[in-house]
Amino acid sequence: AAVPFHVYAPDVYEGAAAPVTGLLGFFPKLAGFVALVKIFGALSWELPLSLQWMIWIVAAVTMTTGNVLALLQTNAKRMLAYSSIAHTGYMLIALLVGPVLGAGPLHDGVAALLFYVTIYGAMNLGAFALLSAFAVRGKPAETLDDLAGLARKAPLAGLAFAVCVFSLMGFPPTAGFLGKLYVFSSAFSLDATHPFHGPLIVLAVIGVLNSVIGAGYYLKLIGAVYLSDKQADLVPVGGTPVRWGLALCGIAMVVLFVWPSGLVNKAT
């Protein structure tokens, strides 16, 4: 959800069951951006300057709002809700760049967008799969304290979760790094003759700075799992399908970093 339509997200993410929340964070985002690509494509991507500036402002405010508010959270689900808002802002950068036919995601904004939204779905689902897989005192794991010492009790689940969180952060060697690289590169490589070249460069710089801010709360999640001196009374509850889902999401983030061409070709 982009600002100003983001206000429902934290409460919905916190109140819904983790598997439902993971799906809510992905499918509406995918459908919304695909619809925007089709609408803008029908306009031959000849967008009025006023509309481009509106998207620019929404993207900048959305990234910053999501990341800054996520830093203030201790509930992991609310933190991931604000993270989802921030990722919407990153995706809007690629949408604003638009298509560069045959150029690939390093230059083609639409290809970068489709790659990014797809891998976002996997890394977000992986993060929520971890929250679905464990309970503390009969309640689903939700807070940073609930995740304390998880890697000691379930090292493989902790590793898969860490990979998904590092991917959300955009840290190599994960697909999330490539996703952000493609989005920011598509903006930086826009032809200098493009009338919106300068503003997009500034927006990409804002995006990079926001990625640095975002690292703060993602590292809080990793720290709770790996570095906390406490040990939460975690009990596995999700069953085999949830654990397999978490593992597959973590593996996918590494595989798509090493071999992104399959997804890149489809996005292009």
PDB file of C-alpha atoms in Angstrom:
ATOM      1  CA  ALA A   1       0.000   0.000   0.000  1.00  0.00           C
ATOM      2  CA  ALA A   2       1.307   3.410  -0.955  1.00  0.00           C
ATOM      3  CA  VAL A   3       0.876   6.587   1.069  1.00  0.00           C
ATOM      4  CA  PRO A   4      -1.812   7.830   1.713  1.00  0.00           C
ATOM      5  CA  PHE A   5      -3.586   4.460   1.351  1.00  0.00           C
ATOM      6  CA  HIS A   6      -1.271   2.716   3.805  1.00  0.00           C
ATOM      7  CA  VAL A   7      -3.020   3.370   7.105  1.00  0.00           C
ATOM      8  CA  TYR A   8      -4.882   0.047   7.201  1.00  0.00           C
ATOM      9  CA  ALA A   9      -1.803  -2.122   6.629  1.00  0.00           C
ATOM     10  CA  PRO A  10      -0.166  -2.277  10.099  1.00  0.00           C
ATOM     11  CA  ASP A  11      -3.405  -3.144  11.915  1.00  0.00           C
ATOM     12  CA  VAL A  12      -4.447  -5.696   9.292  1.00  0.00           C
ATOM     13  CA  TYR A  13      -1.007  -7.321   9.267  1.00  0.00           C
ATOM     14  CA  GLU A  14      -0.961  -7.520  13.060  1.00  0.00           C
ATOM     15  CA  GLY A  15      -4.513  -8.802  13.394  1.00  0.00           C
ATOM     16  CA  ALA A  16      -4.579 -11.400  10.624  1.00  0.00           C
ATOM     17  CA  ALA A  17      -3.062 -14.868  10.842  1.00  0.00           C
ATOM     18  CA  ALA A  18       0.520 -14.904   9.568  1.00  0.00           C
ATOM     19  CA  PRO A  19      -0.166 -17.068   6.458  1.00  0.00           C
ATOM     20  CA  VAL A  20      -2.996 -14.740   5.430  1.00  0.00           C
ATOM     21  CA  THR A  21      -0.823 -11.705   6.057  1.00  0.00           C
ATOM     22  CA  GLY A  22       1.949 -13.103   3.872  1.00  0.00           C
ATOM     23  CA  LEU A  23      -0.488 -13.482   0.995  1.00  0.00           C
ATOM     24  CA  LEU A  24      -2.032 -10.052   1.622  1.00  0.00           C
ATOM     25  CA  GLY A  25       1.399  -8.502   1.352  1.00  0.00           C
ATOM     26  CA  PHE A  26       1.982  -9.932  -2.113  1.00  0.00           C
ATOM     27  CA  PHE A  27      -1.061 -10.600  -4.285  1.00  0.00           C
ATOM     28  CA  PRO A  28      -2.751  -7.166  -4.029  1.00  0.00           C
ATOM     29  CA  LYS A  29       0.635  -5.558  -4.737  1.00  0.00           C
ATOM     30  CA  LEU A  30       1.184  -7.794  -7.770  1.00  0.00           C
ATOM     31  CA  ALA A  31      -2.320  -7.178  -9.109  1.00  0.00           C
ATOM     32  CA  GLY A  32      -2.080  -3.433  -8.561  1.00  0.00           C
ATOM     33  CA  PHE A  33       1.224  -2.991 -10.352  1.00  0.00           C
ATOM     34  CA  VAL A  34       0.241  -5.256 -13.249  1.00  0.00           C
ATOM     35  CA  ALA A  35      -2.924  -3.169 -13.645  1.00  0.00           C
ATOM     36  CA  LEU A  36      -0.909   0.077 -13.629  1.00  0.00           C
ATOM     37  CA  VAL A  37       1.508  -1.311 -16.226  1.00  0.00           C
ATOM     38  CA  LYS A  38      -1.422  -2.209 -18.481  1.00  0.00           C
ATOM     39  CA  ILE A  39      -3.102   1.184 -18.014  1.00  0.00           C
ATOM     40  CA  PHE A  40       0.098   3.125 -18.669  1.00  0.00           C
ATOM     41  CA  GLY A  41       0.846   0.844 -21.612  1.00  0.00           C
ATOM     42  CA  ALA A  42      -2.540   1.704 -23.098  1.00  0.00           C
ATOM     43  CA  LEU A  43      -1.439   5.343 -22.875  1.00  0.00           C
ATOM     44  CA  SER A  44       1.827   4.438 -24.664  1.00  0.00           C
ATOM     45  CA  TRP A  45       3.614   5.521 -21.454  1.00  0.00           C
ATOM     46  CA  GLU A  46       3.084   9.156 -22.432  1.00  0.00           C
ATOM     47  CA  LEU A  47       2.210  10.301 -18.934  1.00  0.00           C
ATOM     48  CA  PRO A  48       1.411  13.939 -18.139  1.00  0.00           C
ATOM     49  CA  LEU A  49       4.194  15.676 -16.255  1.00  0.00           C
ATOM     50  CA  SER A  50       1.814  16.354 -13.371  1.00  0.00           C
ATOM     51  CA  LEU A  51       1.111  12.605 -13.032  1.00  0.00           C
ATOM     52  CA  GLN A  52       4.825  11.815 -13.094  1.00  0.00           C
ATOM     53  CA  TRP A  53       5.435  14.308 -10.301  1.00  0.00           C
ATOM     54  CA  MET A  54       2.557  12.863  -8.299  1.00  0.00           C
ATOM     55  CA  ILE A  55       4.049   9.351  -8.576  1.00  0.00           C
ATOM     56  CA  TRP A  56       7.480  10.785  -7.671  1.00  0.00           C
ATOM     57  CA  ILE A  57       6.127  12.381  -4.497  1.00  0.00           C
ATOM     58  CA  VAL A  58       4.129   9.288  -3.528  1.00  0.00           C
ATOM     59  CA  ALA A  59       7.179   7.044  -4.066  1.00  0.00           C
ATOM     60  CA  ALA A  60       9.491   9.244  -1.973  1.00  0.00           C
ATOM     61  CA  VAL A  61       6.994   9.665   0.872  1.00  0.00           C
ATOM     62  CA  THR A  62       6.010   5.980   0.806  1.00  0.00           C
ATOM     63  CA  MET A  63       9.595   4.726   1.054  1.00  0.00           C
ATOM     64  CA  THR A  64      10.477   7.119   3.839  1.00  0.00           C
ATOM     65  CA  THR A  65       7.279   6.648   5.844  1.00  0.00           C
ATOM     66  CA  GLY A  66       7.496   2.864   5.688  1.00  0.00           C
ATOM     67  CA  ASN A  67      11.130   2.646   6.725  1.00  0.00           C
ATOM     68  CA  VAL A  68      11.066   5.283   9.467  1.00  0.00           C
ATOM     69  CA  LEU A  69       7.930   3.879  11.115  1.00  0.00           C
ATOM     70  CA  ALA A  70       9.260   0.310  10.846  1.00  0.00           C
ATOM     71  CA  LEU A  71      12.276   1.367  12.923  1.00  0.00           C
ATOM     72  CA  LEU A  72       9.929   2.194  15.807  1.00  0.00           C
ATOM     73  CA  GLN A  73       8.233  -1.216  15.954  1.00  0.00           C
ATOM     74  CA  THR A  74       8.802  -4.151  18.311  1.00  0.00           C
ATOM     75  CA  ASN A  75       6.070  -6.305  16.786  1.00  0.00           C
ATOM     76  CA  ALA A  76       7.524  -8.246  13.844  1.00  0.00           C
ATOM     77  CA  LYS A  77       4.235  -8.296  11.934  1.00  0.00           C
ATOM     78  CA  ARG A  78       3.824  -4.527  12.188  1.00  0.00           C
ATOM     79  CA  MET A  79       7.468  -4.130  11.240  1.00  0.00           C
ATOM     80  CA  LEU A  80       6.903  -6.220   8.109  1.00  0.00           C
ATOM     81  CA  ALA A  81       3.751  -4.212   7.372  1.00  0.00           C
ATOM     82  CA  TYR A  82       5.731  -0.976   7.258  1.00  0.00           C
ATOM     83  CA  SER A  83       8.419  -2.821   5.303  1.00  0.00           C
ATOM     84  CA  SER A  84       5.767  -3.711   2.724  1.00  0.00           C
ATOM     85  CA  ILE A  85       4.839  -0.036   2.446  1.00  0.00           C
ATOM     86  CA  ALA A  86       8.494   0.883   1.865  1.00  0.00           C
ATOM     87  CA  HIS A  87       8.860  -1.772  -0.843  1.00  0.00           C
ATOM     88  CA  THR A  88       5.859  -0.296  -2.629  1.00  0.00           C
ATOM     89  CA  GLY A  89       7.821   2.949  -2.837  1.00  0.00           C
ATOM     90  CA  TYR A  90      10.802   1.186  -4.412  1.00  0.00           C
ATOM     91  CA  MET A  91       8.537  -0.429  -6.985  1.00  0.00           C
ATOM     92  CA  LEU A  92       7.051   2.943  -7.897  1.00  0.00           C
ATOM     93  CA  ILE A  93      10.534   4.074  -8.979  1.00  0.00           C
ATOM     94  CA  ALA A  94      10.639   1.328 -11.607  1.00  0.00           C
ATOM     95  CA  LEU A  95       7.074   2.088 -12.670  1.00  0.00           C
ATOM     96  CA  LEU A  96       8.028   5.715 -13.215  1.00  0.00           C
ATOM     97  CA  VAL A  97      11.027   4.730 -15.366  1.00  0.00           C
ATOM     98  CA  GLY A  98       8.749   2.759 -17.680  1.00  0.00           C
ATOM     99  CA  PRO A  99       9.721   0.314 -20.432  1.00  0.00           C
ATOM    100  CA  VAL A 100      12.896   0.293 -22.484  1.00  0.00           C
ATOM    101  CA  LEU A 101      12.206  -2.444 -25.005  1.00  0.00           C
ATOM    102  CA  GLY A 102      14.785  -5.213 -25.205  1.00  0.00           C
ATOM    103  CA  ALA A 103      17.058  -3.556 -22.653  1.00  0.00           C
ATOM    104  CA  GLY A 104      16.686  -5.977 -19.727  1.00  0.00           C
ATOM    105  CA  PRO A 105      15.943  -5.087 -16.096  1.00  0.00           C
ATOM    106  CA  LEU A 106      19.121  -3.032 -15.581  1.00  0.00           C
ATOM    107  CA  HIS A 107      17.604  -0.422 -17.901  1.00  0.00           C
ATOM    108  CA  ASP A 108      13.951  -1.422 -18.402  1.00  0.00           C
ATOM    109  CA  GLY A 109      11.824  -0.178 -15.517  1.00  0.00           C
ATOM    110  CA  VAL A 110       8.913  -2.517 -16.216  1.00  0.00           C
ATOM    111  CA  ALA A 111      11.185  -5.578 -16.329  1.00  0.00           C
ATOM    112  CA  ALA A 112      12.825  -4.433 -13.084  1.00  0.00           C
ATOM    113  CA  LEU A 113       9.390  -3.927 -11.513  1.00  0.00           C
ATOM    114  CA  LEU A 114       8.101  -7.379 -12.486  1.00  0.00           C
ATOM    115  CA  PHE A 115      11.281  -9.054 -11.250  1.00  0.00           C
ATOM    116  CA  TYR A 116      11.134  -7.111  -7.978  1.00  0.00           C
ATOM    117  CA  VAL A 117       7.481  -7.745  -7.195  1.00  0.00           C
ATOM    118  CA  THR A 118       7.897 -11.476  -7.880  1.00  0.00           C
ATOM    119  CA  ILE A 119      10.873 -11.967  -5.584  1.00  0.00           C
ATOM    120  CA  TYR A 120       9.255  -9.705  -2.993  1.00  0.00           C
ATOM    121  CA  GLY A 121       6.394 -12.185  -2.827  1.00  0.00           C
ATOM    122  CA  ALA A 122       8.763 -15.061  -2.062  1.00  0.00           C
ATOM    123  CA  MET A 123      10.865 -13.279   0.558  1.00  0.00           C
ATOM    124  CA  ASN A 124       7.809 -11.816   2.274  1.00  0.00           C
ATOM    125  CA  LEU A 125       6.045 -15.193   2.346  1.00  0.00           C
ATOM    126  CA  GLY A 126       9.200 -16.727   3.804  1.00  0.00           C
ATOM    127  CA  ALA A 127       9.310 -14.198   6.628  1.00  0.00           C
ATOM    128  CA  PHE A 128       5.669 -14.808   7.525  1.00  0.00           C
ATOM    129  CA  ALA A 129       6.098 -18.577   7.207  1.00  0.00           C
ATOM    130  CA  LEU A 130       8.566 -18.379  10.099  1.00  0.00           C
ATOM    131  CA  LEU A 131       6.003 -16.536  12.223  1.00  0.00           C
ATOM    132  CA  SER A 132       3.446 -19.223  11.313  1.00  0.00           C
ATOM    133  CA  ALA A 133       5.797 -22.044  12.268  1.00  0.00           C
ATOM    134  CA  PHE A 134       6.258 -21.199  15.957  1.00  0.00           C
ATOM    135  CA  ALA A 135       4.186 -20.201  18.962  1.00  0.00           C
ATOM    136  CA  VAL A 136       5.103 -18.792  22.365  1.00  0.00           C
ATOM    137  CA  ARG A 137       2.894 -19.647  25.344  1.00  0.00           C
ATOM    138  CA  GLY A 138       0.097 -20.773  23.062  1.00  0.00           C
ATOM    139  CA  LYS A 139       0.123 -17.639  20.890  1.00  0.00           C
ATOM    140  CA  PRO A 140       1.724 -17.156  17.457  1.00  0.00           C
ATOM    141  CA  ALA A 141       5.232 -15.701  17.532  1.00  0.00           C
ATOM    142  CA  GLU A 142       4.910 -12.003  16.711  1.00  0.00           C
ATOM    143  CA  THR A 143       7.261  -9.811  18.721  1.00  0.00           C
ATOM    144  CA  LEU A 144      11.038  -9.524  18.708  1.00  0.00           C
ATOM    145  CA  ASP A 145      11.053 -11.099  22.183  1.00  0.00           C
ATOM    146  CA  ASP A 146       9.096 -14.052  20.796  1.00  0.00           C
ATOM    147  CA  LEU A 147      11.868 -14.638  18.248  1.00  0.00           C
ATOM    148  CA  ALA A 148      14.682 -14.425  20.811  1.00  0.00           C
ATOM    149  CA  GLY A 149      17.151 -17.290  20.462  1.00  0.00           C
ATOM    150  CA  LEU A 150      15.192 -18.991  17.687  1.00  0.00           C
ATOM    151  CA  ALA A 151      18.376 -19.968  15.825  1.00  0.00           C
ATOM    152  CA  ARG A 152      19.538 -22.000  18.828  1.00  0.00           C
ATOM    153  CA  LYS A 153      16.299 -23.966  18.966  1.00  0.00           C
ATOM    154  CA  ALA A 154      15.659 -24.308  15.211  1.00  0.00           C
ATOM    155  CA  PRO A 155      18.870 -23.478  13.311  1.00  0.00           C
ATOM    156  CA  LEU A 156      17.588 -24.362   9.832  1.00  0.00           C
ATOM    157  CA  ALA A 157      14.400 -22.333  10.260  1.00  0.00           C
ATOM    158  CA  GLY A 158      16.475 -19.453  11.614  1.00  0.00           C
ATOM    159  CA  LEU A 159      18.796 -19.635   8.613  1.00  0.00           C
ATOM    160  CA  ALA A 160      15.942 -19.635   6.081  1.00  0.00           C
ATOM    161  CA  PHE A 161      14.324 -16.700   7.886  1.00  0.00           C
ATOM    162  CA  ALA A 162      17.629 -14.805   7.917  1.00  0.00           C
ATOM    163  CA  VAL A 163      18.048 -15.339   4.169  1.00  0.00           C
ATOM    164  CA  CYS A 164      14.547 -13.963   3.521  1.00  0.00           C
ATOM    165  CA  VAL A 165      15.167 -10.954   5.777  1.00  0.00           C
ATOM    166  CA  PHE A 166      18.552 -10.244   4.167  1.00  0.00           C
ATOM    167  CA  SER A 167      16.761 -10.396   0.817  1.00  0.00           C
ATOM    168  CA  LEU A 168      14.166  -7.885   2.014  1.00  0.00           C
ATOM    169  CA  MET A 169      17.116  -5.710   3.068  1.00  0.00           C
ATOM    170  CA  GLY A 170      18.663  -6.062  -0.394  1.00  0.00           C
ATOM    171  CA  PHE A 171      21.847  -7.714   0.825  1.00  0.00           C
ATOM    172  CA  PRO A 172      23.921 -10.044  -1.378  1.00  0.00           C
ATOM    173  CA  PRO A 173      23.975 -12.938  -2.112  1.00  0.00           C
ATOM    174  CA  THR A 174      20.174 -12.843  -2.259  1.00  0.00           C
ATOM    175  CA  ALA A 175      17.687 -12.065  -5.000  1.00  0.00           C
ATOM    176  CA  GLY A 176      16.574  -8.978  -3.086  1.00  0.00           C
ATOM    177  CA  PHE A 177      19.952  -7.413  -3.843  1.00  0.00           C
ATOM    178  CA  LEU A 178      19.392  -7.932  -7.573  1.00  0.00           C
ATOM    179  CA  GLY A 179      15.852  -6.576  -7.291  1.00  0.00           C
ATOM    180  CA  LYS A 180      17.017  -3.290  -5.805  1.00  0.00           C
ATOM    181  CA  LEU A 181      19.995  -3.172  -8.164  1.00  0.00           C
ATOM    182  CA  TYR A 182      17.665  -3.482 -11.161  1.00  0.00           C
ATOM    183  CA  VAL A 183      15.240  -0.840  -9.859  1.00  0.00           C
ATOM    184  CA  PHE A 184      17.891   1.746  -9.015  1.00  0.00           C
ATOM    185  CA  SER A 185      19.956   0.985 -12.126  1.00  0.00           C
ATOM    186  CA  SER A 186      16.934   1.469 -14.385  1.00  0.00           C
ATOM    187  CA  ALA A 187      16.534   4.982 -12.945  1.00  0.00           C
ATOM    188  CA  PHE A 188      20.228   5.879 -13.068  1.00  0.00           C
ATOM    189  CA  SER A 189      20.582   4.631 -16.657  1.00  0.00           C
ATOM    190  CA  LEU A 190      17.630   6.584 -18.039  1.00  0.00           C
ATOM    191  CA  ASP A 191      18.588   8.541 -21.144  1.00  0.00           C
ATOM    192  CA  ALA A 192      19.836  12.021 -20.237  1.00  0.00           C
ATOM    193  CA  THR A 193      17.504  13.513 -22.840  1.00  0.00           C
ATOM    194  CA  HIS A 194      14.466  12.162 -20.993  1.00  0.00           C
ATOM    195  CA  PRO A 195      12.520  15.120 -19.532  1.00  0.00           C
ATOM    196  CA  PHE A 196      12.241  13.383 -16.142  1.00  0.00           C
ATOM    197  CA  HIS A 197      15.874  12.219 -16.001  1.00  0.00           C
ATOM    198  CA  GLY A 198      16.977  14.525 -13.157  1.00  0.00           C
ATOM    199  CA  PRO A 199      14.043  13.890 -10.814  1.00  0.00           C
ATOM    200  CA  LEU A 200      14.390  10.121 -11.292  1.00  0.00           C
ATOM    201  CA  ILE A 201      18.073  10.268 -10.368  1.00  0.00           C
ATOM    202  CA  VAL A 202      17.136  12.124  -7.183  1.00  0.00           C
ATOM    203  CA  LEU A 203      14.368   9.597  -6.461  1.00  0.00           C
ATOM    204  CA  ALA A 204      16.788   6.694  -6.905  1.00  0.00           C
ATOM    205  CA  VAL A 205      19.208   8.346  -4.455  1.00  0.00           C
ATOM    206  CA  ILE A 206      16.335   8.692  -1.970  1.00  0.00           C
ATOM    207  CA  GLY A 207      15.652   4.994  -2.525  1.00  0.00           C
ATOM    208  CA  VAL A 208      19.261   4.047  -1.788  1.00  0.00           C
ATOM    209  CA  LEU A 209      19.238   6.137   1.396  1.00  0.00           C
ATOM    210  CA  ASN A 210      15.982   4.492   2.435  1.00  0.00           C
ATOM    211  CA  SER A 211      17.546   1.077   1.911  1.00  0.00           C
ATOM    212  CA  VAL A 212      20.229   2.070   4.408  1.00  0.00           C
ATOM    213  CA  ILE A 213      17.545   3.181   6.884  1.00  0.00           C
ATOM    214  CA  GLY A 214      15.662  -0.070   6.323  1.00  0.00           C
ATOM    215  CA  ALA A 215      18.710  -2.127   7.243  1.00  0.00           C
ATOM    216  CA  GLY A 216      18.242  -0.900  10.819  1.00  0.00           C
ATOM    217  CA  TYR A 217      15.011  -2.767  11.499  1.00  0.00           C
ATOM    218  CA  TYR A 218      15.867  -5.809   9.390  1.00  0.00           C
ATOM    219  CA  LEU A 219      19.005  -6.236  11.493  1.00  0.00           C
ATOM    220  CA  LYS A 220      16.808  -6.036  14.609  1.00  0.00           C
ATOM    221  CA  LEU A 221      14.959  -9.117  13.337  1.00  0.00           C
ATOM    222  CA  ILE A 222      18.214 -10.951  12.607  1.00  0.00           C
ATOM    223  CA  GLY A 223      19.609  -9.888  15.969  1.00  0.00           C
ATOM    224  CA  ALA A 224      16.602 -11.268  17.843  1.00  0.00           C
ATOM    225  CA  VAL A 225      16.965 -14.641  16.128  1.00  0.00           C
ATOM    226  CA  TYR A 226      20.756 -14.969  16.397  1.00  0.00           C
ATOM    227  CA  LEU A 227      22.204 -12.568  18.968  1.00  0.00           C
ATOM    228  CA  SER A 228      19.662 -12.273  21.781  1.00  0.00           C
ATOM    229  CA  ASP A 229      20.802 -13.494  25.208  1.00  0.00           C
ATOM    230  CA  LYS A 230      17.213 -14.444  25.972  1.00  0.00           C
ATOM    231  CA  GLN A 231      15.580 -17.699  24.937  1.00  0.00           C
ATOM    232  CA  ALA A 232      11.890 -17.523  24.084  1.00  0.00           C
ATOM    233  CA  ASP A 233       9.756 -20.557  24.876  1.00  0.00           C
ATOM    234  CA  LEU A 234       9.214 -21.368  21.205  1.00  0.00           C
ATOM    235  CA  VAL A 235       7.093 -24.355  20.236  1.00  0.00           C
ATOM    236  CA  PRO A 236       6.813 -25.609  16.608  1.00  0.00           C
ATOM    237  CA  VAL A 237       3.182 -25.393  15.482  1.00  0.00           C
ATOM    238  CA  GLY A 238       3.133 -24.834  11.735  1.00  0.00           C
ATOM    239  CA  GLY A 239       3.564 -28.392  10.559  1.00  0.00           C
ATOM    240  CA  THR A 240       5.622 -29.736   7.683  1.00  0.00           C
ATOM    241  CA  PRO A 241       4.028 -27.662   4.855  1.00  0.00           C
ATOM    242  CA  VAL A 242       4.884 -24.369   6.578  1.00  0.00           C
ATOM    243  CA  ARG A 243       8.457 -25.446   7.277  1.00  0.00           C
ATOM    244  CA  TRP A 244       8.893 -26.600   3.676  1.00  0.00           C
ATOM    245  CA  GLY A 245       7.470 -23.299   2.473  1.00  0.00           C
ATOM    246  CA  LEU A 246       9.948 -21.378   4.620  1.00  0.00           C
ATOM    247  CA  ALA A 247      12.835 -23.507   3.355  1.00  0.00           C
ATOM    248  CA  LEU A 248      11.830 -23.137  -0.298  1.00  0.00           C
ATOM    249  CA  CYS A 249      11.531 -19.350   0.008  1.00  0.00           C
ATOM    250  CA  GLY A 250      14.998 -19.151   1.540  1.00  0.00           C
ATOM    251  CA  ILE A 251      16.499 -21.416  -1.127  1.00  0.00           C
ATOM    252  CA  ALA A 252      14.763 -19.462  -3.901  1.00  0.00           C
ATOM    253  CA  MET A 253      16.365 -16.214  -2.743  1.00  0.00           C
ATOM    254  CA  VAL A 254      19.857 -17.666  -3.140  1.00  0.00           C
ATOM    255  CA  VAL A 255      19.126 -19.583  -6.360  1.00  0.00           C
ATOM    256  CA  LEU A 256      17.638 -16.498  -8.031  1.00  0.00           C
ATOM    257  CA  PHE A 257      20.724 -14.505  -7.076  1.00  0.00           C
ATOM    258  CA  VAL A 258      23.015 -17.081  -8.695  1.00  0.00           C
ATOM    259  CA  TRP A 259      20.722 -17.816 -11.634  1.00  0.00           C
ATOM    260  CA  PRO A 260      18.317 -14.911 -12.204  1.00  0.00           C
ATOM    261  CA  SER A 261      18.099 -15.337 -15.976  1.00  0.00           C
ATOM    262  CA  GLY A 262      15.005 -17.555 -15.938  1.00  0.00           C
ATOM    263  CA  LEU A 263      12.934 -14.983 -14.071  1.00  0.00           C
ATOM    264  CA  VAL A 264      14.616 -12.060 -15.843  1.00  0.00           C
ATOM    265  CA  ASN A 265      13.673 -13.481 -19.249  1.00  0.00           C
ATOM    266  CA  LYS A 266      10.038 -13.807 -18.185  1.00  0.00           C
ATOM    267  CA  ALA A 267      10.028 -10.275 -16.739  1.00  0.00           C
ATOM    268  CA  THR A 268      11.554  -8.864 -19.913  1.00  0.00           C
TER     269      THR A 268
END
